[in-house]
Short mmCIF file of N, CA, C and O and ligand atoms in Angstrom, two decimals:
data_model
loop_
_atom_site.label_atom_id
_atom_site.label_comp_id
_atom_site.label_asym_id
_atom_site.label_seq_id
_atom_site.Cartn_x
_atom_site.Cartn_y
_atom_site.Cartn_z
N MET A 1 54.30 56.18 -138.52
CA MET A 1 53.99 57.56 -138.69
C MET A 1 54.91 58.34 -137.59
O MET A 1 55.05 57.93 -136.92
N LYS A 2 54.84 59.32 -138.33
CA LYS A 2 55.65 60.72 -137.28
C LYS A 2 54.86 61.36 -136.55
O LYS A 2 53.97 62.01 -137.07
N LEU A 3 55.07 61.53 -135.45
CA LEU A 3 54.19 62.32 -134.62
C LEU A 3 54.63 64.00 -134.99
O LEU A 3 55.48 64.30 -135.15
N VAL A 4 53.35 64.75 -135.49
CA VAL A 4 53.82 66.30 -135.72
C VAL A 4 53.67 67.18 -134.51
O VAL A 4 54.13 68.27 -134.36
N GLY A 5 52.58 66.82 -133.91
CA GLY A 5 52.32 67.63 -132.54
C GLY A 5 50.95 67.86 -132.55
O GLY A 5 49.92 67.16 -133.13
N PRO A 6 50.31 68.17 -131.02
CA PRO A 6 48.70 68.53 -131.06
C PRO A 6 48.21 69.33 -132.12
O PRO A 6 48.82 70.23 -132.89
N ALA A 7 47.18 68.58 -132.47
CA ALA A 7 46.21 69.63 -133.78
C ALA A 7 45.75 70.74 -133.00
O ALA A 7 45.76 71.80 -134.15
N ARG A 8 45.87 71.06 -132.01
CA ARG A 8 45.29 72.40 -131.45
C ARG A 8 46.76 73.59 -131.79
O ARG A 8 46.25 74.69 -132.11
N SER A 9 47.69 73.09 -132.18
CA SER A 9 48.77 73.99 -132.71
C SER A 9 48.51 74.11 -133.84
O SER A 9 49.59 74.72 -134.63
N PHE A 10 47.71 73.74 -134.74
CA PHE A 10 47.57 73.81 -136.41
C PHE A 10 46.23 74.39 -136.36
O PHE A 10 45.42 73.87 -137.17
N PRO A 11 45.78 75.72 -136.04
CA PRO A 11 44.65 76.50 -136.10
C PRO A 11 44.30 76.60 -137.74
O PRO A 11 45.42 76.84 -138.42
N ARG A 12 43.27 76.73 -138.30
CA ARG A 12 42.81 77.31 -139.56
C ARG A 12 43.99 78.23 -140.10
O ARG A 12 44.34 79.07 -139.33
N ARG A 13 44.40 78.19 -141.27
CA ARG A 13 45.37 78.81 -141.93
C ARG A 13 46.52 79.26 -141.67
O ARG A 13 47.32 80.29 -141.35
N THR A 14 47.13 77.97 -141.00
CA THR A 14 48.50 78.01 -140.29
C THR A 14 49.42 77.28 -140.97
O THR A 14 48.86 76.16 -141.34
N VAL A 15 50.80 77.21 -141.17
CA VAL A 15 51.65 76.38 -141.65
C VAL A 15 52.64 76.48 -141.10
O VAL A 15 53.11 77.49 -140.83
N LYS A 16 53.30 75.28 -140.91
CA LYS A 16 54.68 75.21 -140.17
C LYS A 16 55.35 74.07 -140.71
O LYS A 16 54.89 73.05 -141.39
N GLY A 17 56.78 74.22 -140.37
CA GLY A 17 57.56 73.09 -141.20
C GLY A 17 57.56 71.83 -140.13
O GLY A 17 58.07 72.11 -138.82
N VAL A 18 57.77 70.92 -140.76
CA VAL A 18 57.89 69.30 -139.99
C VAL A 18 59.05 68.50 -140.88
O VAL A 18 58.34 68.14 -141.83
N ASP A 19 60.30 68.64 -140.66
CA ASP A 19 61.10 67.73 -141.62
C ASP A 19 61.11 68.26 -142.83
O ASP A 19 61.21 69.77 -143.12
N GLY A 20 60.92 67.73 -143.68
CA GLY A 20 60.90 68.26 -145.25
C GLY A 20 59.58 68.74 -145.49
O GLY A 20 59.43 68.72 -146.79
N TYR A 21 58.70 68.75 -144.80
CA TYR A 21 57.09 69.08 -145.29
C TYR A 21 56.55 70.23 -144.66
O TYR A 21 57.16 70.66 -143.66
N ALA A 22 55.79 71.09 -145.66
CA ALA A 22 55.16 72.70 -145.10
C ALA A 22 53.58 71.65 -144.89
O ALA A 22 53.08 71.12 -145.48
N VAL A 23 53.47 71.61 -143.25
CA VAL A 23 52.29 70.97 -142.85
C VAL A 23 51.20 71.99 -142.48
O VAL A 23 51.59 73.08 -141.44
N GLY A 24 49.96 72.06 -142.91
CA GLY A 24 48.91 72.95 -142.43
C GLY A 24 47.67 72.84 -142.30
O GLY A 24 47.14 71.37 -142.72
N ASN A 25 46.56 73.55 -142.16
CA ASN A 25 45.76 73.30 -142.09
C ASN A 25 44.74 74.29 -142.75
O ASN A 25 44.85 75.58 -142.46
N ASN A 26 44.09 73.90 -144.12
CA ASN A 26 43.42 74.90 -144.75
C ASN A 26 42.16 74.73 -144.99
O ASN A 26 41.34 74.82 -145.86
N GLY A 27 41.66 74.11 -143.82
CA GLY A 27 40.04 73.89 -143.59
C GLY A 27 39.22 75.17 -143.52
O GLY A 27 39.65 76.17 -143.50
N SER A 28 37.86 74.97 -143.50
CA SER A 28 37.05 75.74 -143.57
C SER A 28 36.32 76.04 -142.00
O SER A 28 37.25 75.48 -141.30
N ALA A 29 35.55 77.03 -142.31
CA ALA A 29 34.87 77.28 -140.67
C ALA A 29 34.39 75.86 -140.07
O ALA A 29 34.25 75.95 -138.66
N GLU A 30 34.03 75.10 -140.94
CA GLU A 30 32.97 73.76 -140.53
C GLU A 30 34.12 73.01 -140.13
O GLU A 30 33.43 72.06 -139.40
N GLN A 31 35.46 72.86 -140.84
CA GLN A 31 35.75 71.62 -140.62
C GLN A 31 37.31 71.98 -140.90
O GLN A 31 37.49 72.30 -142.12
N ASP A 32 38.13 71.38 -140.29
CA ASP A 32 39.67 71.18 -140.29
C ASP A 32 40.04 70.31 -141.50
O ASP A 32 39.49 69.32 -141.76
N HIS A 33 40.97 71.16 -142.13
CA HIS A 33 41.48 70.10 -143.32
C HIS A 33 43.34 70.06 -143.17
O HIS A 33 43.72 70.97 -143.59
N TYR A 34 43.60 69.12 -142.76
CA TYR A 34 45.27 69.22 -142.90
C TYR A 34 45.99 68.50 -143.82
O TYR A 34 45.29 67.89 -144.33
N PHE A 35 46.97 69.15 -144.30
CA PHE A 35 47.80 68.96 -145.51
C PHE A 35 49.06 68.84 -145.37
O PHE A 35 49.83 69.38 -144.14
N ALA A 36 49.94 68.18 -146.00
CA ALA A 36 51.62 68.19 -145.52
C ALA A 36 52.22 67.91 -147.29
O ALA A 36 51.68 67.34 -148.16
N VAL A 37 52.80 69.03 -147.45
CA VAL A 37 53.52 68.92 -149.03
C VAL A 37 54.84 69.54 -148.84
O VAL A 37 55.57 70.11 -147.74
N GLY A 38 55.81 69.02 -149.70
CA GLY A 38 57.15 69.33 -149.87
C GLY A 38 57.38 70.89 -149.71
O GLY A 38 56.61 71.65 -150.11
N ARG A 39 58.43 71.00 -148.97
CA ARG A 39 59.07 72.18 -148.45
C ARG A 39 59.42 73.78 -149.41
O ARG A 39 59.33 74.55 -149.23
N ARG A 40 59.93 72.95 -150.64
CA ARG A 40 60.70 74.10 -151.53
C ARG A 40 59.81 74.39 -152.46
O ARG A 40 59.38 73.42 -153.48
N CYS A 41 59.64 75.58 -152.77
CA CYS A 41 59.01 76.02 -153.87
C CYS A 41 59.71 75.83 -154.93
O CYS A 41 61.16 75.71 -155.25
N ARG A 42 59.04 75.23 -155.86
CA ARG A 42 59.53 74.71 -157.45
C ARG A 42 60.22 76.40 -158.41
O ARG A 42 60.79 75.91 -159.26
N HIS A 43 59.84 77.06 -157.60
CA HIS A 43 60.46 78.45 -158.58
C HIS A 43 61.80 78.60 -158.23
O HIS A 43 62.68 78.62 -158.72
N LEU A 44 62.16 79.34 -156.79
CA LEU A 44 63.55 79.62 -156.50
C LEU A 44 64.00 78.76 -155.27
O LEU A 44 64.77 79.11 -154.41
N GLY A 45 63.16 77.97 -154.67
CA GLY A 45 63.50 77.04 -153.61
C GLY A 45 63.04 77.44 -152.07
O GLY A 45 63.73 77.19 -151.09
N ALA A 46 62.24 78.68 -152.49
CA ALA A 46 61.55 79.26 -150.90
C ALA A 46 61.15 78.34 -150.01
O ALA A 46 60.53 77.21 -150.36
N ASP A 47 61.24 78.51 -148.63
CA ASP A 47 60.83 77.44 -147.79
C ASP A 47 59.12 77.47 -147.58
O ASP A 47 58.64 78.64 -146.92
N LEU A 48 58.39 76.89 -148.24
CA LEU A 48 56.89 76.87 -148.18
C LEU A 48 56.53 76.90 -146.81
O LEU A 48 55.13 77.45 -146.43
N ALA A 49 57.08 76.68 -145.91
CA ALA A 49 56.66 76.62 -144.30
C ALA A 49 56.73 78.03 -143.89
O ALA A 49 55.76 78.13 -142.76
N ASN A 50 57.04 78.86 -144.58
CA ASN A 50 57.16 80.16 -144.00
C ASN A 50 55.87 80.67 -144.90
O ASN A 50 55.71 82.29 -144.79
N GLY A 51 55.20 80.16 -145.76
CA GLY A 51 54.36 80.67 -146.81
C GLY A 51 52.99 81.00 -145.83
O GLY A 51 53.02 80.94 -144.52
N ALA A 52 51.78 81.11 -146.68
CA ALA A 52 50.77 81.95 -146.11
C ALA A 52 49.46 80.59 -146.60
O ALA A 52 49.62 80.44 -147.95
N ILE A 53 48.51 80.95 -146.21
CA ILE A 53 47.45 80.10 -146.83
C ILE A 53 46.26 81.11 -147.35
O ILE A 53 45.83 82.01 -146.35
N ALA A 54 45.99 81.07 -148.34
CA ALA A 54 45.17 82.18 -149.17
C ALA A 54 43.41 81.63 -148.83
O ALA A 54 43.28 80.59 -148.05
N LYS A 55 42.76 82.41 -148.97
CA LYS A 55 41.30 82.11 -148.43
C LYS A 55 40.94 81.16 -149.25
O LYS A 55 39.75 80.34 -149.14
N ASP A 56 41.37 80.73 -150.69
CA ASP A 56 40.90 79.78 -151.21
C ASP A 56 41.32 78.55 -151.15
O ASP A 56 41.09 77.49 -151.52
N GLY A 57 42.32 78.22 -149.78
CA GLY A 57 42.92 77.23 -149.50
C GLY A 57 44.10 76.98 -150.14
O GLY A 57 44.94 75.93 -149.32
N CYS A 58 44.74 77.56 -151.15
CA CYS A 58 46.13 77.34 -151.55
C CYS A 58 47.03 77.75 -150.60
O CYS A 58 47.13 78.61 -150.00
N LEU A 59 48.20 77.11 -150.78
CA LEU A 59 49.45 77.73 -150.21
C LEU A 59 50.22 78.69 -151.23
O LEU A 59 50.85 78.56 -152.18
N VAL A 60 50.23 79.71 -150.30
CA VAL A 60 51.13 81.10 -151.10
C VAL A 60 52.78 81.01 -150.71
O VAL A 60 53.06 81.03 -149.53
N CYS A 61 53.35 81.11 -151.86
CA CYS A 61 55.14 80.96 -151.40
C CYS A 61 55.33 82.49 -151.05
O CYS A 61 54.96 83.45 -151.14
N PRO A 62 56.34 82.22 -149.69
CA PRO A 62 56.42 83.52 -149.39
C PRO A 62 57.32 84.66 -149.83
O PRO A 62 57.52 85.82 -149.45
N TRP A 63 57.97 84.11 -150.84
CA TRP A 63 59.05 84.77 -151.56
C TRP A 63 58.17 86.00 -152.83
O TRP A 63 58.49 86.80 -152.79
N HIS A 64 57.82 85.10 -153.43
CA HIS A 64 57.22 85.66 -154.73
C HIS A 64 55.59 85.31 -155.30
O HIS A 64 55.37 85.53 -156.23
N GLY A 65 55.29 84.82 -154.02
CA GLY A 65 53.58 84.61 -154.17
C GLY A 65 53.30 83.61 -154.82
O GLY A 65 52.07 83.53 -155.42
N ALA A 66 53.73 82.87 -155.56
CA ALA A 66 53.42 81.70 -156.01
C ALA A 66 52.41 80.84 -155.63
O ALA A 66 52.45 80.51 -154.14
N LYS A 67 51.16 80.27 -156.24
CA LYS A 67 50.29 79.78 -155.29
C LYS A 67 50.35 78.14 -155.89
O LYS A 67 50.44 78.01 -156.89
N TYR A 68 49.92 77.33 -154.62
CA TYR A 68 49.95 75.87 -154.73
C TYR A 68 48.72 75.39 -154.53
O TYR A 68 48.14 75.36 -153.17
N ASP A 69 48.11 73.98 -155.41
CA ASP A 69 46.98 73.41 -154.60
C ASP A 69 47.51 72.52 -154.00
O ASP A 69 48.34 71.60 -154.48
N VAL A 70 47.31 72.29 -152.36
CA VAL A 70 47.96 71.41 -151.78
C VAL A 70 47.11 70.01 -152.03
O VAL A 70 48.22 69.16 -151.73
N SER A 71 46.26 69.85 -152.63
CA SER A 71 45.92 68.26 -152.77
C SER A 71 46.64 68.01 -153.88
O SER A 71 47.12 66.62 -154.00
N SER A 72 46.95 68.67 -155.15
CA SER A 72 47.85 67.93 -156.03
C SER A 72 49.14 68.26 -156.16
O SER A 72 50.05 67.76 -156.84
N GLY A 73 49.59 69.13 -155.01
CA GLY A 73 51.10 69.59 -155.36
C GLY A 73 51.65 70.52 -156.47
O GLY A 73 52.76 71.04 -156.62
N ARG A 74 50.63 70.79 -157.43
CA ARG A 74 50.73 71.94 -158.46
C ARG A 74 50.46 73.19 -158.35
O ARG A 74 49.68 73.71 -157.57
N MET A 75 51.69 74.02 -158.88
CA MET A 75 51.24 75.31 -158.90
C MET A 75 50.41 75.64 -159.99
O MET A 75 50.03 75.50 -160.69
N VAL A 76 49.37 76.45 -159.09
CA VAL A 76 48.26 77.10 -159.93
C VAL A 76 48.32 78.61 -160.03
O VAL A 76 47.66 79.22 -160.98
N ARG A 77 49.33 79.44 -159.47
CA ARG A 77 49.77 80.92 -160.15
C ARG A 77 51.21 80.83 -159.95
O ARG A 77 51.59 80.36 -159.10
N GLY A 78 51.41 81.39 -160.99
CA GLY A 78 52.99 81.39 -161.04
C GLY A 78 53.63 82.73 -160.12
O GLY A 78 52.62 83.30 -159.39
N PRO A 79 54.85 82.94 -160.34
CA PRO A 79 55.67 83.82 -159.59
C PRO A 79 55.13 85.13 -159.46
O PRO A 79 55.07 85.41 -160.79
N GLN A 80 54.90 86.04 -158.69
CA GLN A 80 54.39 87.38 -158.74
C GLN A 80 55.38 88.45 -158.72
O GLN A 80 56.62 88.23 -158.98
N GLY A 81 55.01 89.50 -158.65
CA GLY A 81 56.22 90.64 -158.80
C GLY A 81 56.60 90.75 -160.43
O GLY A 81 56.26 90.95 -161.46
N VAL A 82 57.81 91.22 -160.23
CA VAL A 82 58.85 91.08 -161.31
C VAL A 82 58.84 89.90 -162.00
O VAL A 82 58.51 90.06 -163.73
N PHE A 83 58.51 88.68 -161.95
CA PHE A 83 58.41 87.42 -162.31
C PHE A 83 57.27 87.43 -163.14
O PHE A 83 57.28 86.69 -164.33
N ALA A 84 56.04 88.33 -162.68
CA ALA A 84 54.76 88.05 -163.34
C ALA A 84 55.10 88.58 -164.96
O ALA A 84 54.11 88.71 -165.54
N LYS A 85 55.57 89.81 -164.86
CA LYS A 85 55.92 90.41 -166.09
C LYS A 85 56.69 89.78 -167.04
O LYS A 85 56.85 90.32 -168.55
N ILE A 86 57.52 88.71 -166.83
CA ILE A 86 58.28 87.78 -168.05
C ILE A 86 57.13 86.68 -168.78
O ILE A 86 56.83 85.76 -168.02
N PRO A 87 57.31 87.29 -169.92
CA PRO A 87 55.93 86.50 -170.72
C PRO A 87 56.49 84.74 -170.63
O PRO A 87 57.64 84.65 -170.85
N GLY A 88 55.50 83.96 -170.18
CA GLY A 88 55.67 82.80 -170.28
C GLY A 88 56.45 82.17 -169.10
O GLY A 88 55.97 80.88 -168.67
N LEU A 89 57.08 82.81 -167.99
CA LEU A 89 57.63 82.33 -166.93
C LEU A 89 56.35 81.78 -166.23
O LEU A 89 56.72 80.73 -165.71
N GLY A 90 55.15 82.08 -165.88
CA GLY A 90 54.54 81.57 -164.90
C GLY A 90 53.83 80.28 -165.66
O GLY A 90 53.92 79.21 -164.80
N ALA A 91 53.73 80.24 -166.55
CA ALA A 91 53.05 78.97 -167.37
C ALA A 91 54.34 78.12 -167.47
O ALA A 91 53.95 76.85 -167.31
N LEU A 92 55.89 78.31 -167.46
CA LEU A 92 56.73 77.41 -167.26
C LEU A 92 56.50 76.71 -166.30
O LEU A 92 56.89 75.30 -166.04
N PHE A 93 56.27 77.49 -165.04
CA PHE A 93 56.70 77.06 -163.74
C PHE A 93 55.33 76.10 -163.60
O PHE A 93 55.45 75.25 -162.79
N LYS A 94 54.21 76.50 -163.97
CA LYS A 94 53.16 75.88 -163.67
C LYS A 94 53.17 74.36 -164.50
O LYS A 94 52.95 73.39 -163.88
N GLY A 95 53.78 74.61 -165.65
CA GLY A 95 53.86 73.32 -166.38
C GLY A 95 55.12 72.13 -165.93
O GLY A 95 54.79 71.05 -165.71
N ILE A 96 56.17 72.78 -165.30
CA ILE A 96 57.07 72.03 -164.28
C ILE A 96 56.30 71.28 -163.36
O ILE A 96 56.44 70.03 -163.17
N SER A 97 55.48 72.26 -162.39
CA SER A 97 54.93 71.28 -161.27
C SER A 97 53.85 70.43 -161.52
O SER A 97 53.55 69.73 -161.15
N ALA A 98 53.16 70.76 -162.89
CA ALA A 98 52.72 69.52 -163.21
C ALA A 98 53.09 68.22 -163.68
O ALA A 98 52.52 67.09 -163.30
N VAL A 99 54.16 68.11 -164.28
CA VAL A 99 55.15 66.98 -164.37
C VAL A 99 55.59 66.50 -162.89
O VAL A 99 55.85 65.53 -162.40
N VAL A 100 56.29 67.50 -162.21
CA VAL A 100 57.02 67.40 -160.93
C VAL A 100 56.17 67.84 -159.97
O VAL A 100 56.66 69.21 -158.87
N PRO A 101 55.05 67.87 -159.44
CA PRO A 101 54.54 68.65 -158.43
C PRO A 101 55.11 68.50 -157.03
O PRO A 101 55.96 67.60 -156.72
N LEU A 102 54.98 69.11 -156.16
CA LEU A 102 55.38 68.95 -154.53
C LEU A 102 55.15 67.58 -154.25
O LEU A 102 53.94 67.17 -154.48
N GLY A 103 55.82 67.02 -153.19
CA GLY A 103 55.80 65.49 -152.85
C GLY A 103 54.75 66.09 -151.63
O GLY A 103 54.56 66.98 -151.31
N ARG A 104 53.87 65.09 -151.30
CA ARG A 104 52.75 65.25 -150.45
C ARG A 104 52.62 63.65 -149.49
O ARG A 104 53.21 62.74 -149.95
N ALA A 105 52.28 64.16 -148.39
CA ALA A 105 52.00 62.96 -147.43
C ALA A 105 50.85 63.09 -146.66
O ALA A 105 50.21 64.52 -146.53
N LYS A 106 50.13 62.29 -145.76
CA LYS A 106 48.88 62.45 -145.48
C LYS A 106 49.18 62.66 -144.06
O LYS A 106 50.19 62.27 -143.40
N VAL A 107 48.28 63.57 -143.38
CA VAL A 107 48.28 63.85 -142.09
C VAL A 107 46.98 63.38 -141.42
O VAL A 107 45.90 63.58 -142.01
N VAL A 108 47.24 62.45 -140.47
CA VAL A 108 46.24 61.72 -139.96
C VAL A 108 45.91 62.09 -138.33
O VAL A 108 46.92 62.56 -137.95
N LYS A 109 44.58 62.44 -138.18
CA LYS A 109 44.65 63.00 -136.52
C LYS A 109 44.49 61.65 -135.64
O LYS A 109 43.00 60.94 -136.36
N GLN A 110 44.71 61.36 -134.76
CA GLN A 110 44.79 60.43 -134.05
C GLN A 110 44.55 60.93 -132.66
O GLN A 110 45.26 61.67 -132.04
N GLY A 111 43.23 60.83 -131.94
CA GLY A 111 42.98 61.70 -130.65
C GLY A 111 43.35 63.05 -130.81
O GLY A 111 42.65 63.68 -131.77
N ASP A 112 44.07 63.66 -130.07
CA ASP A 112 44.29 65.00 -130.02
C ASP A 112 45.44 65.22 -131.17
O ASP A 112 45.79 66.55 -130.87
N ASP A 113 45.97 64.39 -131.47
CA ASP A 113 47.39 64.65 -132.08
C ASP A 113 47.18 64.58 -133.80
O ASP A 113 46.73 63.75 -133.76
N LEU A 114 48.34 65.11 -134.31
CA LEU A 114 48.34 64.71 -136.01
C LEU A 114 49.64 64.15 -136.13
O LEU A 114 50.78 64.47 -135.28
N TYR A 115 49.72 63.40 -136.91
CA TYR A 115 50.83 62.32 -137.49
C TYR A 115 50.99 62.35 -138.86
O TYR A 115 49.97 62.44 -139.63
N LEU A 116 52.22 62.57 -139.29
CA LEU A 116 52.58 62.49 -141.11
C LEU A 116 52.67 60.78 -141.20
O LEU A 116 53.37 59.96 -140.52
N ASP A 117 51.95 60.54 -142.26
CA ASP A 117 51.85 59.36 -142.71
C ASP A 117 52.81 59.29 -144.17
O ASP A 117 51.89 59.47 -145.11
N ARG A 118 53.88 58.80 -144.50
CA ARG A 118 54.66 58.91 -145.77
C ARG A 118 54.67 57.82 -146.40
O ARG A 118 53.94 56.92 -145.99
S1 FES B 201 60.55 81.20 -154.57
FE1 FES B 201 58.33 80.83 -154.51
S2 FES B 201 57.52 82.08 -155.82
FE2 FES B 201 59.91 82.61 -156.17
#
């Protein structure tokens, strides 16, 4: 397992890059929930470690706002802005991510630290 860092450096609704993963915490007020998904957006390759976590817990791409379910690695909302106006584009990328979802790794908390378990 690889040390990620202290859990306190991942407060809720934060995401950071750790090697090839976007590691974050999309937990609720009651409980932290850590995740790790591949960093490259399936649309045009933006670094998802620079994304944001929406209120519904999805990871939002920093470039065009595609949303990912971090538990499955699948895109659940296609690219926004001008890309949302292209018929079928969102469905195409959602379909691609259903076949080739973002890679995922387990994030394990041991003591006060987080580890990536690949
Ligand atoms: S690069 Fe992620 S939505 Fe376009």
